[in-house]
Coordinates of N, CA, C and O in Angstrom, one line a residue:
M1 N 25.1 42.6 94.9 CA 25.8 42.5 93.6 C 27.2 41.8 93.8 O 27.9 42.2 94.7
T2 N 27.5 40.8 93.0 CA 28.7 40.1 93.1 C 29.9 41.0 92.6 O 29.6 42.0 91.9
F3 N 31.1 40.6 92.9 CA 32.3 41.3 92.4 C 32.3 41.4 90.9 O 32.6 42.4 90.3
K4 N 32.0 40.2 90.3 CA 32.0 40.2 88.8 C 31.0 41.1 88.2 O 31.3 41.8 87.2
E5 N 29.8 41.1 88.8 CA 28.7 42.0 88.3 C 29.1 43.5 88.4 O 28.9 44.3 87.6
K6 N 29.8 43.8 89.6 CA 30.2 45.2 89.8 C 31.2 45.6 88.8 O 31.2 46.7 88.3
V7 N 32.2 44.7 88.5 CA 33.3 45.0 87.6 C 32.6 45.2 86.2 O 33.0 46.2 85.5
K8 N 31.7 44.4 85.8 CA 31.1 44.5 84.5 C 30.4 45.8 84.4 O 30.4 46.5 83.3
S9 N 29.7 46.2 85.4 CA 28.9 47.5 85.4 C 29.9 48.6 85.3 O 29.6 49.6 84.5
I10 N 31.0 48.6 86.0 CA 32.0 49.7 85.9 C 32.6 49.7 84.5 O 32.8 50.8 84.0
V11 N 32.9 48.6 83.9 CA 33.5 48.6 82.6 C 32.5 49.2 81.6 O 32.9 50.0 80.7
D12 N 31.2 48.8 81.7 CA 30.2 49.3 80.8 C 30.1 50.8 80.9 O 30.0 51.5 79.9
E13 N 30.1 51.3 82.2 CA 30.1 52.8 82.4 C 31.3 53.5 81.8 O 31.2 54.5 81.2
G14 N 32.5 52.9 82.0 CA 33.7 53.5 81.4 C 33.7 53.5 79.9 O 34.1 54.5 79.3
L15 N 33.2 52.4 79.3 CA 33.1 52.4 77.8 C 32.0 53.3 77.2 O 32.1 53.8 76.1
A16 N 31.0 53.7 78.0 CA 30.0 54.6 77.6 C 30.6 56.0 77.3 O 30.0 56.7 76.5
E17 N 31.7 56.3 78.0 CA 32.3 57.6 77.8 C 33.1 57.6 76.5 O 33.5 58.7 76.0
Y18 N 33.4 56.4 75.9 CA 34.2 56.3 74.7 C 33.5 55.4 73.7 O 33.7 54.2 73.6
P19 N 32.6 56.1 72.9 CA 31.7 55.3 72.1 C 32.4 54.5 70.9 O 31.9 53.6 70.4
S20 N 33.6 54.9 70.6 CA 34.3 54.2 69.5 C 35.0 52.9 70.0 O 35.4 52.1 69.3
L21 N 35.0 52.7 71.4 CA 35.6 51.5 72.0 C 34.5 50.5 72.3 O 33.4 50.9 72.6
F22 N 34.8 49.2 72.3 CA 33.9 48.2 72.7 C 34.6 47.0 73.3 O 35.8 46.8 73.1
L23 N 33.9 46.3 74.2 CA 34.4 45.2 74.9 C 34.4 44.0 74.1 O 33.4 43.6 73.6
I24 N 35.6 43.3 74.1 CA 35.7 42.0 73.4 C 35.6 40.9 74.4 O 34.9 39.9 74.2
D25 N 36.3 41.0 75.6 CA 36.3 40.0 76.6 C 36.5 40.6 78.0 O 37.3 41.5 78.1
L26 N 35.8 40.1 78.9 CA 36.0 40.4 80.3 C 36.1 39.1 81.1 O 35.2 38.3 81.1
N27 N 37.3 38.9 81.7 CA 37.5 37.6 82.4 C 38.0 38.0 83.8 O 38.9 38.8 84.0
I28 N 37.3 37.4 84.8 CA 37.7 37.5 86.2 C 37.9 36.1 86.8 O 36.9 35.4 86.9
N29 N 39.1 35.8 87.2 CA 39.3 34.4 87.7 C 39.1 34.4 89.2 O 38.7 35.4 89.8
D30 N 39.3 33.2 89.8 CA 39.0 33.0 91.2 C 39.9 33.9 92.1 O 39.6 34.1 93.3
A31 N 41.1 34.2 91.6 CA 42.0 35.0 92.4 C 41.8 36.5 92.2 O 42.6 37.4 92.6
N32 N 40.6 36.9 91.6 CA 40.2 38.3 91.3 C 41.2 39.0 90.4 O 41.4 40.2 90.5
K33 N 41.7 38.3 89.4 CA 42.5 38.9 88.4 C 41.5 39.3 87.3 O 40.9 38.5 86.7
I34 N 41.5 40.6 87.0 CA 40.5 41.1 86.0 C 41.3 41.3 84.7 O 42.3 42.1 84.7
I35 N 40.8 40.7 83.6 CA 41.4 40.9 82.3 C 40.4 41.5 81.4 O 39.3 40.9 81.2
V36 N 40.6 42.7 80.9 CA 39.7 43.4 80.0 C 40.4 43.5 78.6 O 41.5 44.0 78.5
I37 N 39.7 43.0 77.6 CA 40.2 43.1 76.2 C 39.3 44.0 75.5 O 38.1 43.8 75.4
L38 N 39.9 45.1 74.9 CA 39.1 46.1 74.2 C 39.4 46.1 72.7 O 40.5 45.7 72.3
D39 N 38.5 46.6 71.9 CA 38.8 46.9 70.5 C 38.1 48.2 70.2 O 37.2 48.7 71.0
G40 N 38.4 48.8 69.1 CA 37.8 50.1 68.7 C 37.6 50.2 67.2 O 38.3 49.6 66.5
D41 N 36.6 51.1 66.9 CA 36.4 51.3 65.4 C 37.6 51.8 64.7 O 37.8 51.5 63.5
A42 N 38.4 52.6 65.4 CA 39.6 53.1 64.8 C 40.9 52.5 65.5 O 41.9 53.2 65.5
G43 N 40.7 51.4 66.1 CA 41.8 50.8 66.8 C 41.8 51.2 68.3 O 40.9 52.0 68.7
V44 N 42.8 50.8 69.1 CA 42.8 51.1 70.5 C 44.2 51.7 70.7 O 45.2 51.1 70.4
Q45 N 44.2 52.9 71.3 CA 45.4 53.5 71.7 C 45.8 53.2 73.1 O 44.9 52.8 73.9
L46 N 47.0 53.4 73.5 CA 47.5 53.2 74.9 C 46.7 54.0 75.9 O 46.3 53.5 76.9
Q47 N 46.4 55.2 75.5 CA 45.6 56.1 76.4 C 44.2 55.5 76.6 O 43.7 55.7 77.7
D48 N 43.6 54.9 75.6 CA 42.3 54.3 75.8 C 42.4 53.2 76.9 O 41.5 53.1 77.8
C49 N 43.4 52.4 76.9 CA 43.6 51.3 77.9 C 43.8 51.9 79.3 O 43.2 51.5 80.3
I50 N 44.6 53.0 79.3 CA 44.8 53.7 80.6 C 43.5 54.3 81.1 O 43.2 54.2 82.3
N51 N 42.7 54.9 80.3 CA 41.4 55.5 80.7 C 40.5 54.5 81.3 O 39.9 54.7 82.4
I52 N 40.3 53.3 80.6 CA 39.4 52.3 81.1 C 40.0 51.7 82.4 O 39.3 51.4 83.4
S53 N 41.3 51.5 82.5 CA 42.0 51.0 83.7 C 41.7 51.9 84.9 O 41.4 51.4 86.0
R54 N 41.8 53.2 84.6 CA 41.6 54.1 85.7 C 40.1 54.1 86.2 O 39.8 54.3 87.3
A55 N 39.2 54.0 85.2 CA 37.8 54.0 85.5 C 37.5 52.8 86.5 O 36.7 52.9 87.4
I56 N 38.1 51.7 86.2 CA 37.9 50.5 87.0 C 38.6 50.7 88.4 O 38.0 50.5 89.4
E57 N 39.9 51.1 88.4 CA 40.6 51.3 89.6 C 39.9 52.3 90.6 O 39.9 52.0 91.8
N58 N 39.4 53.3 90.0 CA 38.8 54.4 90.8 C 37.5 54.0 91.4 O 37.0 54.7 92.3
N59 N 36.9 53.0 90.9 CA 35.5 52.6 91.3 C 35.5 51.3 92.1 O 34.4 50.8 92.5
L60 N 36.7 50.7 92.4 CA 36.8 49.5 93.2 C 37.6 49.8 94.4 O 38.6 50.5 94.3
D61 N 37.3 49.2 95.5 CA 38.0 49.4 96.8 C 38.9 48.2 97.1 O 38.4 47.1 97.3
R62 N 40.2 48.4 97.1 CA 41.1 47.3 97.3 C 41.0 46.8 98.8 O 41.4 45.7 99.1
E63 N 40.5 47.7 99.7 CA 40.2 47.2 101.1 C 39.1 46.2 101.1 O 39.1 45.3 102.0
E64 N 38.2 46.4 100.2 CA 37.0 45.5 100.2 C 37.4 44.2 99.5 O 37.1 43.1 100.0
V65 N 38.0 44.2 98.3 CA 38.4 43.1 97.5 C 39.7 43.4 96.9 O 39.8 44.4 96.2
D66 N 40.7 42.6 97.2 CA 42.0 42.7 96.5 C 41.9 42.2 95.1 O 41.4 41.1 94.9
F67 N 42.5 42.9 94.1 CA 42.4 42.4 92.7 C 43.6 42.8 92.0 O 44.4 43.7 92.3
A68 N 43.8 42.2 90.8 CA 44.9 42.5 89.9 C 44.1 42.9 88.6 O 43.0 42.4 88.3
L69 N 44.7 43.9 87.9 CA 43.9 44.4 86.7 C 44.8 44.5 85.5 O 46.0 44.9 85.6
E70 N 44.3 44.0 84.4 CA 45.0 44.1 83.1 C 44.0 44.5 82.0 O 43.0 43.9 81.8
V71 N 44.3 45.6 81.3 CA 43.5 46.1 80.3 C 44.3 46.2 79.0 O 45.4 46.8 79.0
A72 N 43.9 45.5 77.9 CA 44.7 45.4 76.7 C 43.8 45.5 75.5 O 42.6 45.4 75.6
S73 N 44.4 45.8 74.4 CA 43.7 45.8 73.1 C 43.7 44.4 72.5 O 44.5 43.6 72.8
A74 N 42.7 44.1 71.7 CA 42.6 42.8 71.0 C 43.7 42.8 70.0 O 43.8 43.6 69.1
G75 N 44.6 41.8 70.1 CA 45.7 41.7 69.2 C 45.2 41.1 67.9 O 44.1 40.6 67.7
V76 N 46.1 41.2 66.9 CA 45.7 40.6 65.6 C 45.6 39.1 65.6 O 45.0 38.5 64.7
S77 N 46.2 38.5 66.6 CA 46.2 37.0 66.6 C 44.9 36.5 67.2 O 44.6 35.3 67.2
L78 N 44.1 37.4 67.8 CA 42.8 37.0 68.4 C 41.7 36.8 67.4 O 41.6 37.7 66.5
P79 N 40.9 35.8 67.5 CA 39.8 35.7 66.5 C 38.8 36.8 66.6 O 38.6 37.3 67.7
L80 N 38.2 37.1 65.5 CA 37.1 38.1 65.5 C 35.9 37.5 66.2 O 35.5 36.3 66.0
K81 N 35.2 38.3 67.1 CA 34.0 37.8 67.8 C 32.8 38.5 67.5 O 31.7 38.0 67.5
L82 N 32.9 39.8 67.2 CA 31.7 40.7 67.1 C 31.6 41.2 65.7 O 32.6 41.4 64.9
V83 N 30.3 41.4 65.3 CA 30.1 42.0 63.9 C 30.8 43.3 63.7 O 31.3 43.6 62.7
R84 N 30.9 44.1 64.8 CA 31.6 45.4 64.8 C 33.0 45.2 64.4 O 33.6 46.0 63.7
Q85 N 33.7 44.1 64.8 CA 35.1 43.8 64.4 C 35.2 43.5 62.9 O 36.1 43.9 62.2
Y86 N 34.2 42.8 62.4 CA 34.2 42.5 60.9 C 34.1 43.8 60.1 O 34.8 43.9 59.1
H87 N 33.2 44.7 60.6 CA 33.1 45.9 59.8 C 34.4 46.7 59.7 O 34.7 47.2 58.6
K88 N 35.1 46.8 60.8 CA 36.4 47.5 60.7 C 37.5 46.8 59.9 O 38.5 47.4 59.6
N89 N 37.3 45.6 59.5 CA 38.3 44.8 58.7 C 37.9 44.6 57.3 O 38.5 43.7 56.6
I90 N 36.9 45.3 56.8 CA 36.5 45.2 55.4 C 37.7 45.5 54.5 O 38.4 46.5 54.8
G91 N 38.0 44.7 53.5 CA 39.1 44.9 52.6 C 40.4 44.2 53.0 O 41.3 44.1 52.3
R92 N 40.4 43.6 54.2 CA 41.5 42.8 54.7 C 41.3 41.3 54.4 O 40.2 40.9 54.1
T93 N 42.4 40.6 54.5 CA 42.4 39.2 54.3 C 42.1 38.5 55.6 O 42.8 38.8 56.6
L94 N 41.2 37.5 55.7 CA 40.9 36.8 56.9 C 41.2 35.3 56.6 O 41.0 34.8 55.5
K95 N 41.6 34.6 57.6 CA 41.7 33.2 57.6 C 40.5 32.7 58.3 O 40.3 32.9 59.5
I96 N 39.6 32.0 57.6 CA 38.3 31.6 58.1 C 38.2 30.1 58.2 O 38.5 29.4 57.2
K97 N 37.9 29.6 59.3 CA 37.7 28.2 59.5 C 36.2 27.9 59.7 O 35.5 28.6 60.5
T98 N 35.6 27.0 58.9 CA 34.2 26.6 59.0 C 34.3 25.1 59.2 O 35.4 24.5 59.2
K99 N 33.1 24.5 59.4 CA 33.1 23.0 59.6 C 33.6 22.3 58.4 O 34.2 21.2 58.5
S100 N 33.5 22.9 57.2 CA 33.8 22.1 56.0 C 35.1 22.6 55.3 O 35.7 21.9 54.5
Q101 N 35.6 23.8 55.7 CA 36.8 24.3 55.0 C 37.6 25.3 55.8 O 37.0 25.9 56.7
T102 N 38.8 25.5 55.4 CA 39.6 26.6 55.9 C 40.1 27.4 54.7 O 40.7 26.8 53.8
I103 N 39.8 28.7 54.6 CA 40.2 29.5 53.5 C 40.8 30.8 54.0 O 40.6 31.3 55.1
E104 N 41.6 31.4 53.1 CA 42.1 32.8 53.2 C 41.4 33.6 52.2 O 41.6 33.3 51.0
A105 N 40.6 34.5 52.6 CA 39.8 35.3 51.7 C 39.7 36.7 52.1 O 39.9 37.1 53.2
K106 N 39.5 37.6 51.1 CA 39.3 39.0 51.3 C 37.9 39.3 51.7 O 36.9 38.8 51.1
L107 N 37.8 40.1 52.8 CA 36.5 40.4 53.3 C 35.9 41.6 52.5 O 36.5 42.7 52.5
L108 N 34.8 41.3 51.8 CA 34.2 42.3 50.9 C 33.1 43.1 51.5 O 32.9 44.3 51.3
N109 N 32.2 42.4 52.2 CA 31.0 43.0 52.8 C 30.6 42.3 54.1 O 30.9 41.2 54.3
V110 N 29.9 43.1 54.9 CA 29.5 42.6 56.2 C 28.0 43.0 56.4 O 27.6 44.2 56.2
S111 N 27.2 42.1 56.8 CA 25.8 42.4 57.2 C 25.6 41.8 58.6 O 26.5 41.3 59.2
E112 N 24.4 42.0 59.1 CA 24.1 41.5 60.4 C 24.0 40.0 60.5 O 24.2 39.4 61.6
E113 N 23.8 39.3 59.4 CA 23.7 37.8 59.3 C 24.9 37.1 58.8 O 25.2 36.0 59.2
N114 N 25.7 37.8 57.9 CA 26.8 37.0 57.3 C 27.8 38.0 56.8 O 27.7 39.2 56.8
I115 N 28.9 37.4 56.3 CA 30.0 38.1 55.6 C 30.1 37.7 54.2 O 29.7 36.5 53.8
T116 N 30.6 38.5 53.3 CA 30.9 38.1 51.9 C 32.4 38.2 51.7 O 33.0 39.2 52.0
V117 N 32.9 37.1 51.2 CA 34.4 37.0 51.0 C 34.7 36.5 49.6 O 33.8 36.0 48.9
E118 N 35.9 36.8 49.2 CA 36.3 36.4 47.8 C 37.8 35.9 47.9 O 38.6 36.4 48.7
W119 N 38.0 34.8 47.2 CA 39.4 34.2 47.1 C 39.6 33.5 45.8 O 38.6 33.2 45.1
T120 N 40.8 33.2 45.5 CA 41.1 32.5 44.3 C 41.8 31.1 44.7 O 42.4 31.0 45.8
S121 N 41.6 30.2 43.9 CA 42.3 28.9 44.1 C 42.6 28.3 42.7 O 42.0 28.6 41.7
R122 N 43.6 27.4 42.8 CA 44.0 26.7 41.6 C 43.3 25.4 41.5 O 43.4 24.6 42.5
E123 N 42.6 25.1 40.5 CA 41.8 23.9 40.4 C 42.0 23.2 39.0 O 42.3 23.9 38.0
P124 N 41.8 21.9 38.9 CA 42.0 21.3 37.6 C 41.0 21.8 36.6 O 39.9 22.2 36.9
K125 N 41.6 21.9 35.3 CA 40.7 22.4 34.3 C 39.6 21.4 34.0 O 39.7 20.2 34.2
K126 N 38.4 22.0 33.6 CA 37.3 21.1 33.3 C 37.5 20.3 32.1 O 37.1 19.1 31.9
I127 N 38.2 20.9 31.1 CA 38.6 20.2 29.9 C 40.1 20.3 29.7 O 40.7 21.4 29.8
G128 N 40.7 19.2 29.5 CA 42.2 19.2 29.2 C 43.0 19.0 30.5 O 42.4 18.8 31.6
K129 N 44.3 19.1 30.3 CA 45.2 18.9 31.5 C 45.6 20.3 32.1 O 45.4 21.3 31.4
G130 N 46.1 20.2 33.3 CA 46.6 21.4 33.9 C 45.6 22.0 34.9 O 44.5 21.4 35.1
K131 N 45.9 23.2 35.4 CA 45.1 23.8 36.3 C 44.8 25.2 35.9 O 45.5 25.8 35.1
E132 N 43.7 25.8 36.4 CA 43.3 27.2 36.1 C 43.0 27.9 37.5 O 42.7 27.2 38.4
T133 N 43.1 29.2 37.4 CA 42.8 30.0 38.6 C 41.3 30.3 38.6 O 40.8 30.8 37.6
V134 N 40.6 29.9 39.7 CA 39.2 30.1 39.8 C 38.9 31.1 40.9 O 39.4 31.0 42.0
L135 N 38.1 32.1 40.6 CA 37.7 33.1 41.6 C 36.4 32.6 42.3 O 35.4 32.3 41.6
H136 N 36.4 32.6 43.6 CA 35.3 32.2 44.4 C 34.7 33.4 45.2 O 35.5 34.2 45.7
K137 N 33.4 33.5 45.3 CA 32.8 34.5 46.1 C 31.7 33.8 46.9 O 30.9 33.1 46.3
E138 N 31.7 34.0 48.2 CA 30.7 33.3 49.0 C 30.2 34.1 50.2 O 31.0 34.9 50.7
N139 N 29.0 33.9 50.5 CA 28.4 34.5 51.8 C 28.5 33.4 52.8 O 28.1 32.3 52.6
I140 N 29.1 33.8 54.0 CA 29.2 32.8 55.1 C 28.5 33.4 56.3 O 28.8 34.5 56.7
D141 N 27.5 32.6 56.8 CA 26.8 33.0 58.0 C 27.7 33.0 59.2 O 28.6 32.1 59.3
Y142 N 27.5 33.9 60.2 CA 28.4 34.0 61.4 C 28.3 32.6 62.1 O 29.2 32.2 62.7
T143 N 27.1 32.0 62.1 CA 26.9 30.7 62.8 C 27.8 29.6 62.3 O 28.1 28.7 63.0
G144 N 28.2 29.8 61.0 CA 29.0 28.8 60.4 C 30.5 29.0 60.5 O 31.3 28.2 60.2
I145 N 30.9 30.1 61.1 CA 32.3 30.5 61.3 C 32.8 29.9 62.6 O 32.2 30.3 63.7
L146 N 33.7 29.0 62.6 CA 34.3 28.5 63.8 C 35.4 29.5 64.3 O 35.5 29.7 65.5
E147 N 36.1 30.1 63.4 CA 37.2 31.1 63.8 C 37.5 31.9 62.6 O 37.6 31.4 61.5
A148 N 37.7 33.2 62.8 CA 38.1 34.1 61.7 C 39.2 35.0 62.3 O 39.0 35.7 63.3
I149 N 40.4 35.0 61.7 CA 41.5 35.8 62.2 C 42.0 36.6 61.0 O 42.2 36.2 59.9
V150 N 42.3 37.9 61.3 CA 42.9 38.8 60.3 C 44.3 38.3 60.0 O 45.1 38.1 61.0
T151 N 44.7 38.2 58.7 CA 46.1 37.8 58.4 C 46.8 39.1 58.0 O 46.3 40.0 57.4
I152 N 48.1 39.1 58.4 CA 48.9 40.2 58.1 C 49.8 39.8 56.9 O 50.4 38.8 56.8
T153 N 49.7 40.7 55.8 CA 50.5 40.4 54.6 C 51.6 41.6 54.5 O 51.3 42.7 54.8
F154 N 52.8 41.2 54.2 CA 53.9 42.1 54.0 C 54.2 42.4 52.6 O 54.0 41.6 51.7

């Protein structure tokens, strides 16, 4: 078993103890720096990061392989990757980039194949001069989403 496989196995075992947490990214570079990015159905607390960090530290031998370890929560600036992340953000506004458009839309619904979003835009009137506000509602397949980021509104 390679070092990377061993770390992945340890992370999976650690997360099994905390079913509300899930792995977003696991990166191990050539210098054996381990970066674990977590998310949770109810967010990630500092103690969650500490628990996963300890699970990794306690199961790796520094005498065997020297490593650096960083365990963090997925920040709001990171794009959504998993369906589980979309579920926890229903009702929030997302900035979604697809091949054909970039929109800021409210996430209404999530399924295993796509998301349903709603947004308004100002468009020219069909008859007469001026613009009118148009409400759009669209289903977007995950395969069509290049990037989706939660936007923070104050």
